[in-house]
mmCIF file with all atom_site columns, C-alpha atoms in Angstrom:
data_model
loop_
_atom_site.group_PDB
_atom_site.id
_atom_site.type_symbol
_atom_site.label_atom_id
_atom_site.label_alt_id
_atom_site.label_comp_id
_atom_site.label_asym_id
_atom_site.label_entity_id
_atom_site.label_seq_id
_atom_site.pdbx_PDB_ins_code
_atom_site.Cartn_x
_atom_site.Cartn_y
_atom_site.Cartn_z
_atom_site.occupancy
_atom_site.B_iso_or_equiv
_atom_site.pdbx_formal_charge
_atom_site.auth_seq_id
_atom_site.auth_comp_id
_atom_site.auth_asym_id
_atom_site.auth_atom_id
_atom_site.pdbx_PDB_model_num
ATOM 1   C CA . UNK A 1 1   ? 106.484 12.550  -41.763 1.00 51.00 ? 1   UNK A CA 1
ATOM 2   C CA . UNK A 1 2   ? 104.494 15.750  -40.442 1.00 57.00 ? 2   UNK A CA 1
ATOM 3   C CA . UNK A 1 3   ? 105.438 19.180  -39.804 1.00 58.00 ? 3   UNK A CA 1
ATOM 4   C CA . UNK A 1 4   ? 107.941 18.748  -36.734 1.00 64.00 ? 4   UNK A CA 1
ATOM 5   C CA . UNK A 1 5   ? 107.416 21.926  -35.404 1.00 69.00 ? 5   UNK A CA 1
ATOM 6   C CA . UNK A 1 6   ? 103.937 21.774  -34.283 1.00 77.00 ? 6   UNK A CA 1
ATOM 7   C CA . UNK A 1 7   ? 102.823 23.857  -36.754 1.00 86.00 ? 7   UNK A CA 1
ATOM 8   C CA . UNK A 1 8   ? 99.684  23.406  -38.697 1.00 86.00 ? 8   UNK A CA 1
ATOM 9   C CA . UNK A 1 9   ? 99.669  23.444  -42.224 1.00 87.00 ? 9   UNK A CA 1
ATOM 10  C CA . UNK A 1 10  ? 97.534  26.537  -43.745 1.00 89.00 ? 10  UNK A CA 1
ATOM 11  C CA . UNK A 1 11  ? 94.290  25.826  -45.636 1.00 90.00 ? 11  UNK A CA 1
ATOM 12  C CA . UNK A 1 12  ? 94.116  27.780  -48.842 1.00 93.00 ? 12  UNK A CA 1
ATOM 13  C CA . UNK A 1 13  ? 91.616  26.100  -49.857 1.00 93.00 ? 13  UNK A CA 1
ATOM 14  C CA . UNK A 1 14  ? 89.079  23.088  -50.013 1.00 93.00 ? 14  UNK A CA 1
ATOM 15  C CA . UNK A 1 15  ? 87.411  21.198  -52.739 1.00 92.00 ? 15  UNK A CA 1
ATOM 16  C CA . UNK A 1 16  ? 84.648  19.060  -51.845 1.00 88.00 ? 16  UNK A CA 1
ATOM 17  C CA . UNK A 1 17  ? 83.228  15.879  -53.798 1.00 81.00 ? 17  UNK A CA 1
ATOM 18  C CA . UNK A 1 18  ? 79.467  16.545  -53.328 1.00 73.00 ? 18  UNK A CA 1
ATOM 19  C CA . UNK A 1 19  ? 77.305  13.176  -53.763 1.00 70.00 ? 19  UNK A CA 1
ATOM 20  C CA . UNK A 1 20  ? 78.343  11.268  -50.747 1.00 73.00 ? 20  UNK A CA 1
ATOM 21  C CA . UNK A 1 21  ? 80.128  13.691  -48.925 1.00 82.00 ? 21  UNK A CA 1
ATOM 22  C CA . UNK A 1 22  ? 78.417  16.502  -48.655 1.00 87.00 ? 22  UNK A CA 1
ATOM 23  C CA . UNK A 1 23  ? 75.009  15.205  -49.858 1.00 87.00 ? 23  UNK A CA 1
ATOM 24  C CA . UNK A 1 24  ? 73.876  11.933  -48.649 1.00 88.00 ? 24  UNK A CA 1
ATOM 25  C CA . UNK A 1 25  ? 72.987  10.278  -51.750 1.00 88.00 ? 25  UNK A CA 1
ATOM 26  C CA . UNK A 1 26  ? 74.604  7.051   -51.473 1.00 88.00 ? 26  UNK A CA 1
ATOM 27  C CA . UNK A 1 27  ? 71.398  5.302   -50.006 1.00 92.00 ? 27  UNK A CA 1
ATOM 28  C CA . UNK A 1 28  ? 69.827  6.346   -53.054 1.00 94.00 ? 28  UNK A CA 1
ATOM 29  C CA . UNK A 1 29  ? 71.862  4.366   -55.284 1.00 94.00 ? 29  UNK A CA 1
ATOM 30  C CA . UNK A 1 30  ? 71.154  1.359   -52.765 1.00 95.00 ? 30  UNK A CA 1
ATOM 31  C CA . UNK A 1 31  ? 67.806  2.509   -53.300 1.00 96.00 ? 31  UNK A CA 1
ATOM 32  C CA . UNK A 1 32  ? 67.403  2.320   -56.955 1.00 97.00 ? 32  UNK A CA 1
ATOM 33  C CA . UNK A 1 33  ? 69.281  -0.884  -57.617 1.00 97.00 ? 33  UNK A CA 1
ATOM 34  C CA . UNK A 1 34  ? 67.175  -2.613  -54.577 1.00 97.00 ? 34  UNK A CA 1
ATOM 35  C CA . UNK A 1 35  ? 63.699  -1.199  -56.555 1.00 98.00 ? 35  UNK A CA 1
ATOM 36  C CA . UNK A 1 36  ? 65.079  -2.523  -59.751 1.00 98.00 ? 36  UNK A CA 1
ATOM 37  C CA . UNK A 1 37  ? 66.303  -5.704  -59.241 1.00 98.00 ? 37  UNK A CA 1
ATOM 38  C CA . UNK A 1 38  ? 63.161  -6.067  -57.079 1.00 98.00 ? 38  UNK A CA 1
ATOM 39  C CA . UNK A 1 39  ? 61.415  -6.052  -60.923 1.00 96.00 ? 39  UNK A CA 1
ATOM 40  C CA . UNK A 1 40  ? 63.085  -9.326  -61.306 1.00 97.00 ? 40  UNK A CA 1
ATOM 41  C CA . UNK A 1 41  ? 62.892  -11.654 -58.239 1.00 97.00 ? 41  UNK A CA 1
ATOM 42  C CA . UNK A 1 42  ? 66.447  -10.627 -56.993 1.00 96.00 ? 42  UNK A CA 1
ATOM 43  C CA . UNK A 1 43  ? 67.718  -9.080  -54.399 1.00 95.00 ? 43  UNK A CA 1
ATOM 44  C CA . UNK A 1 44  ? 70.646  -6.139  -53.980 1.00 94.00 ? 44  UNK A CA 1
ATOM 45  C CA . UNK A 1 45  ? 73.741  -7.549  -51.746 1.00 93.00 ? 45  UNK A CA 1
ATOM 46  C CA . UNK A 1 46  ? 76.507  -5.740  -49.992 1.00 93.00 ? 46  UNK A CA 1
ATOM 47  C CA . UNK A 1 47  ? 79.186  -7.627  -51.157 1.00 96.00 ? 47  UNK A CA 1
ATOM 48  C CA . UNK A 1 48  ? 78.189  -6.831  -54.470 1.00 96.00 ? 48  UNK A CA 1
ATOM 49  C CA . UNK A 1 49  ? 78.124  -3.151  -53.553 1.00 94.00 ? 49  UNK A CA 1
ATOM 50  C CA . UNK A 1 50  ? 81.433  -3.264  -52.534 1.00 95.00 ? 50  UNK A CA 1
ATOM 51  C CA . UNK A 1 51  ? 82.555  -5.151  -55.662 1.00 96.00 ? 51  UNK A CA 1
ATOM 52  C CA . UNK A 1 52  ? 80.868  -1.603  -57.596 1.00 95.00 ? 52  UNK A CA 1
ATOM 53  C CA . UNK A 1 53  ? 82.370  0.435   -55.585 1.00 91.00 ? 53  UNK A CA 1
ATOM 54  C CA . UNK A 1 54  ? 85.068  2.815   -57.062 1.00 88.00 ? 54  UNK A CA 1
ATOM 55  C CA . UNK A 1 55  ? 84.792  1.863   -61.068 1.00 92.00 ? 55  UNK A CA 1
ATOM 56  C CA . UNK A 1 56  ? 82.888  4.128   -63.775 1.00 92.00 ? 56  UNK A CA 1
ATOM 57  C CA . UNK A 1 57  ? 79.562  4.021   -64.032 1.00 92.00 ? 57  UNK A CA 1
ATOM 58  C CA . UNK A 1 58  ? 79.595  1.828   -66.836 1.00 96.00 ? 58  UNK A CA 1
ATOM 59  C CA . UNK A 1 59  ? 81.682  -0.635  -65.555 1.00 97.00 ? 59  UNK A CA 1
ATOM 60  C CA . UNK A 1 60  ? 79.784  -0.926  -62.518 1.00 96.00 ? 60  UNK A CA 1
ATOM 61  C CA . UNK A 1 61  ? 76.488  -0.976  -64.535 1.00 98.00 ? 61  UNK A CA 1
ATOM 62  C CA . UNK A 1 62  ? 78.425  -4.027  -66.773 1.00 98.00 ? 62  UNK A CA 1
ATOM 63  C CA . UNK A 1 63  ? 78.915  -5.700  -63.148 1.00 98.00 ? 63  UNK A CA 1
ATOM 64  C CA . UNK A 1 64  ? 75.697  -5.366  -61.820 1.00 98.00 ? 64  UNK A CA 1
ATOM 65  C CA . UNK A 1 65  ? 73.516  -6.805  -64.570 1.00 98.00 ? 65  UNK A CA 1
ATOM 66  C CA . UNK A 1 66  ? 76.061  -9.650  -65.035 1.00 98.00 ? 66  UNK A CA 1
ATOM 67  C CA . UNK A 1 67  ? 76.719  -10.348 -61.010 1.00 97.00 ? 67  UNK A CA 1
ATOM 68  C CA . UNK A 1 68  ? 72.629  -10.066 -60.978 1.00 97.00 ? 68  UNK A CA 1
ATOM 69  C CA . UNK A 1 69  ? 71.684  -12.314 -63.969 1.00 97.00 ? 69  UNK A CA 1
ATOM 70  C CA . UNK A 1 70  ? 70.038  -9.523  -65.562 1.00 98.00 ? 70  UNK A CA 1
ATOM 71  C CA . UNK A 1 71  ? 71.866  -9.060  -68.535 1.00 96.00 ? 71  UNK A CA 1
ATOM 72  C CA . UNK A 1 72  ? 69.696  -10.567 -70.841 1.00 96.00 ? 72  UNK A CA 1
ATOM 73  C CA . UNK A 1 73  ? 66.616  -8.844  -69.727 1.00 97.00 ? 73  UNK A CA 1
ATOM 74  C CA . UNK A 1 74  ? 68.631  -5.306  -69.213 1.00 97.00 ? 74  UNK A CA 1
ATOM 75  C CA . UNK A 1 75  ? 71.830  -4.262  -70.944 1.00 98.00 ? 75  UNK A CA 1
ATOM 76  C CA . UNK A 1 76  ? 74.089  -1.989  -68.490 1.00 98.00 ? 76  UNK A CA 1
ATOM 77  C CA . UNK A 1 77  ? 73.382  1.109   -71.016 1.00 97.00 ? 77  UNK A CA 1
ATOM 78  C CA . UNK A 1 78  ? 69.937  0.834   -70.557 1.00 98.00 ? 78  UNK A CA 1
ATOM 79  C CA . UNK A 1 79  ? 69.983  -0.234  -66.474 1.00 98.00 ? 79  UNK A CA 1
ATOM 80  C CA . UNK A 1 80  ? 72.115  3.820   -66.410 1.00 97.00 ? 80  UNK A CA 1
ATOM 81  C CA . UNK A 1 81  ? 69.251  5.401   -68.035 1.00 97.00 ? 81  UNK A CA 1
ATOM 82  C CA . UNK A 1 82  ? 66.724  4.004   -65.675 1.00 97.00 ? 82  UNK A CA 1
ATOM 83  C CA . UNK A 1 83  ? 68.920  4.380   -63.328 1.00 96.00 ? 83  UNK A CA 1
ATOM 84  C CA . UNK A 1 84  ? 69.576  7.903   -63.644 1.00 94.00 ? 84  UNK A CA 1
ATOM 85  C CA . UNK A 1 85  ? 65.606  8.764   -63.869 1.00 95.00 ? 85  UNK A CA 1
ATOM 86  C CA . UNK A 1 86  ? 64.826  7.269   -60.720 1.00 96.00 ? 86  UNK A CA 1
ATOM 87  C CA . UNK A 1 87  ? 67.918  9.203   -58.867 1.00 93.00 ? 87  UNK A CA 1
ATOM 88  C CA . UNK A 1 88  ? 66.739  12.147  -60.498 1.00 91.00 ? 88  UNK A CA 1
ATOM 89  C CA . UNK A 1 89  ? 63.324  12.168  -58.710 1.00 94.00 ? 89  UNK A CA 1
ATOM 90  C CA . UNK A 1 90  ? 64.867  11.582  -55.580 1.00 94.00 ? 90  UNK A CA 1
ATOM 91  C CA . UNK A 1 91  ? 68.123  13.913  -55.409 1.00 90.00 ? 91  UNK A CA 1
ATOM 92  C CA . UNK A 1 92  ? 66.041  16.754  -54.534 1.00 90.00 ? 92  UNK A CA 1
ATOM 93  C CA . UNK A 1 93  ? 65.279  15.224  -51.519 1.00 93.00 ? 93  UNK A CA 1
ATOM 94  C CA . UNK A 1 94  ? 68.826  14.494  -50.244 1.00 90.00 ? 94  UNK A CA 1
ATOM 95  C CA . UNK A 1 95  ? 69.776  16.310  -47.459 1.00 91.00 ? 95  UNK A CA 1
ATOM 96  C CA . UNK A 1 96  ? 73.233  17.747  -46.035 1.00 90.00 ? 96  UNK A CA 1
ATOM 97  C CA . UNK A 1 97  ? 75.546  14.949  -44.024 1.00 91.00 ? 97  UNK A CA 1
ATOM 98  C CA . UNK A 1 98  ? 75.738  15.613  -40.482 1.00 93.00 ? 98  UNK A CA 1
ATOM 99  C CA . UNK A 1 99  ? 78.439  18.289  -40.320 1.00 94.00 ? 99  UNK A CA 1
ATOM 100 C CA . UNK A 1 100 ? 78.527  19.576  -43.376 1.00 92.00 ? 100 UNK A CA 1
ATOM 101 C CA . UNK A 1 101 ? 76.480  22.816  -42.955 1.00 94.00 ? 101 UNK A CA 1
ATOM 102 C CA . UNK A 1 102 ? 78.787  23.687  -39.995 1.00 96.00 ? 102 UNK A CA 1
ATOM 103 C CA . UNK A 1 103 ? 82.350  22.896  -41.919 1.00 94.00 ? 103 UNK A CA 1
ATOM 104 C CA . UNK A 1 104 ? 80.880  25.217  -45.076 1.00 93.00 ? 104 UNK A CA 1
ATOM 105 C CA . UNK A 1 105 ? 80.204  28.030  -42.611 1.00 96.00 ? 105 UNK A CA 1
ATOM 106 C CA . UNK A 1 106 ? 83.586  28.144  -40.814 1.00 95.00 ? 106 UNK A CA 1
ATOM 107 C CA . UNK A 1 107 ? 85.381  28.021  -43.986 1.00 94.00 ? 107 UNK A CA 1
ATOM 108 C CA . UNK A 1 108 ? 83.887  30.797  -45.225 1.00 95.00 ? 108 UNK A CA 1
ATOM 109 C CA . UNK A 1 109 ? 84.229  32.484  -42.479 1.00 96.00 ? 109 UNK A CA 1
ATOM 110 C CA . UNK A 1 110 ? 87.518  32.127  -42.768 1.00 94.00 ? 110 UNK A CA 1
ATOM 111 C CA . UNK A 1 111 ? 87.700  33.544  -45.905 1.00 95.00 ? 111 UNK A CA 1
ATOM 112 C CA . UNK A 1 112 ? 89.012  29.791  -47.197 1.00 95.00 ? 112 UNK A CA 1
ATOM 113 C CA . UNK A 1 113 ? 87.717  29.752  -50.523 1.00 96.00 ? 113 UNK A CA 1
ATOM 114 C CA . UNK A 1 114 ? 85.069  26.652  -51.381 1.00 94.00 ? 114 UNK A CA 1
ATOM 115 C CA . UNK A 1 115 ? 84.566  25.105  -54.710 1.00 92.00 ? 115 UNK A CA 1
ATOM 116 C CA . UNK A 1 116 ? 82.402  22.139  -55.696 1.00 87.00 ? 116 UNK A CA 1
ATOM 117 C CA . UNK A 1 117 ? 83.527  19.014  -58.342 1.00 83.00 ? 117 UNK A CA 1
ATOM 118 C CA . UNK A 1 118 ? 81.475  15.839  -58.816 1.00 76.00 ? 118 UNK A CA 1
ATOM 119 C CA . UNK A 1 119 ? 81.073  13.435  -61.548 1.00 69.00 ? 119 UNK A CA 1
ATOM 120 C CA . UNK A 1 120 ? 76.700  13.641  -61.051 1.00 62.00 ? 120 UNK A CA 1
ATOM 121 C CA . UNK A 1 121 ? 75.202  15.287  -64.059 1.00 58.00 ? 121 UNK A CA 1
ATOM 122 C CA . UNK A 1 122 ? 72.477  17.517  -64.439 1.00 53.00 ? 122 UNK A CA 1
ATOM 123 C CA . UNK A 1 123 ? 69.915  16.556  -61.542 1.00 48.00 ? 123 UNK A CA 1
ATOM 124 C CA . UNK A 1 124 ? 72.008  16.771  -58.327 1.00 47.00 ? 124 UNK A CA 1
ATOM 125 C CA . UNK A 1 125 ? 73.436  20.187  -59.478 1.00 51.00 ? 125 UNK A CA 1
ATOM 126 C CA . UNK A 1 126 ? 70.004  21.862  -60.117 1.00 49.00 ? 126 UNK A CA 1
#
């Protein structure tokens, strides 16, 4: 139950998940499965999106090429290194969500300190 007084809680502070939250990069996973999957005659669906969604990479990876029928033409280890090239070249065009510029500003104005923690590697920090 909340704080029955009517009192707000105090921030102290905020951690933020970047890719997806504060970045909109999730239409460039959509992206890069659509433009390789393309490669073979198939076609990327939602509901196999939302089957992904949440697992490790690999697992998801493991899912895709089997859901797909690409497995025998592309192993999930291999499908994360192209994977992760493609999303490379296009990370540096992502751009802020809607909102996020604003909610970084008044936090620091605030003095509430900010810190960053996402599970990308190299590219999307650069």
């Amino acid at each position: 139950m909340g704080d029955v007084s009517g009192k707000r809680p105090t921030i102290t502070h905020v951690i933020f998940d970047m890719d997806g939250l504060l970045l909109d990069t999730e239409k460039f996973y959509t992206e890069v499965r659509e433009t390789i999957l393309a490669r073979f005659n198939k076609t990327f669906d939602w509901s196999l999106k939302a089957k992904m969604m949440g697992m490790k990479a690999i697992e998801a990876a493991r899912v895709f090429v089997e859901e797909t029928g690409i497995s025998d033409s592309l192993s999930a280890e291999d499908f994360l290194v192209e994977r992760e090239s493609m999303l490379q070249s296009l990370f540096p065009t992502s751009e802020l969500m809607p909102g996020a510029s604003r909610l970084i500003e008044h936090l620091h104005a605030k003095g509430v300190p900010i810190c960053l923690a996402t599970e990308a590697t190299g590219g999307i920090l650069s």
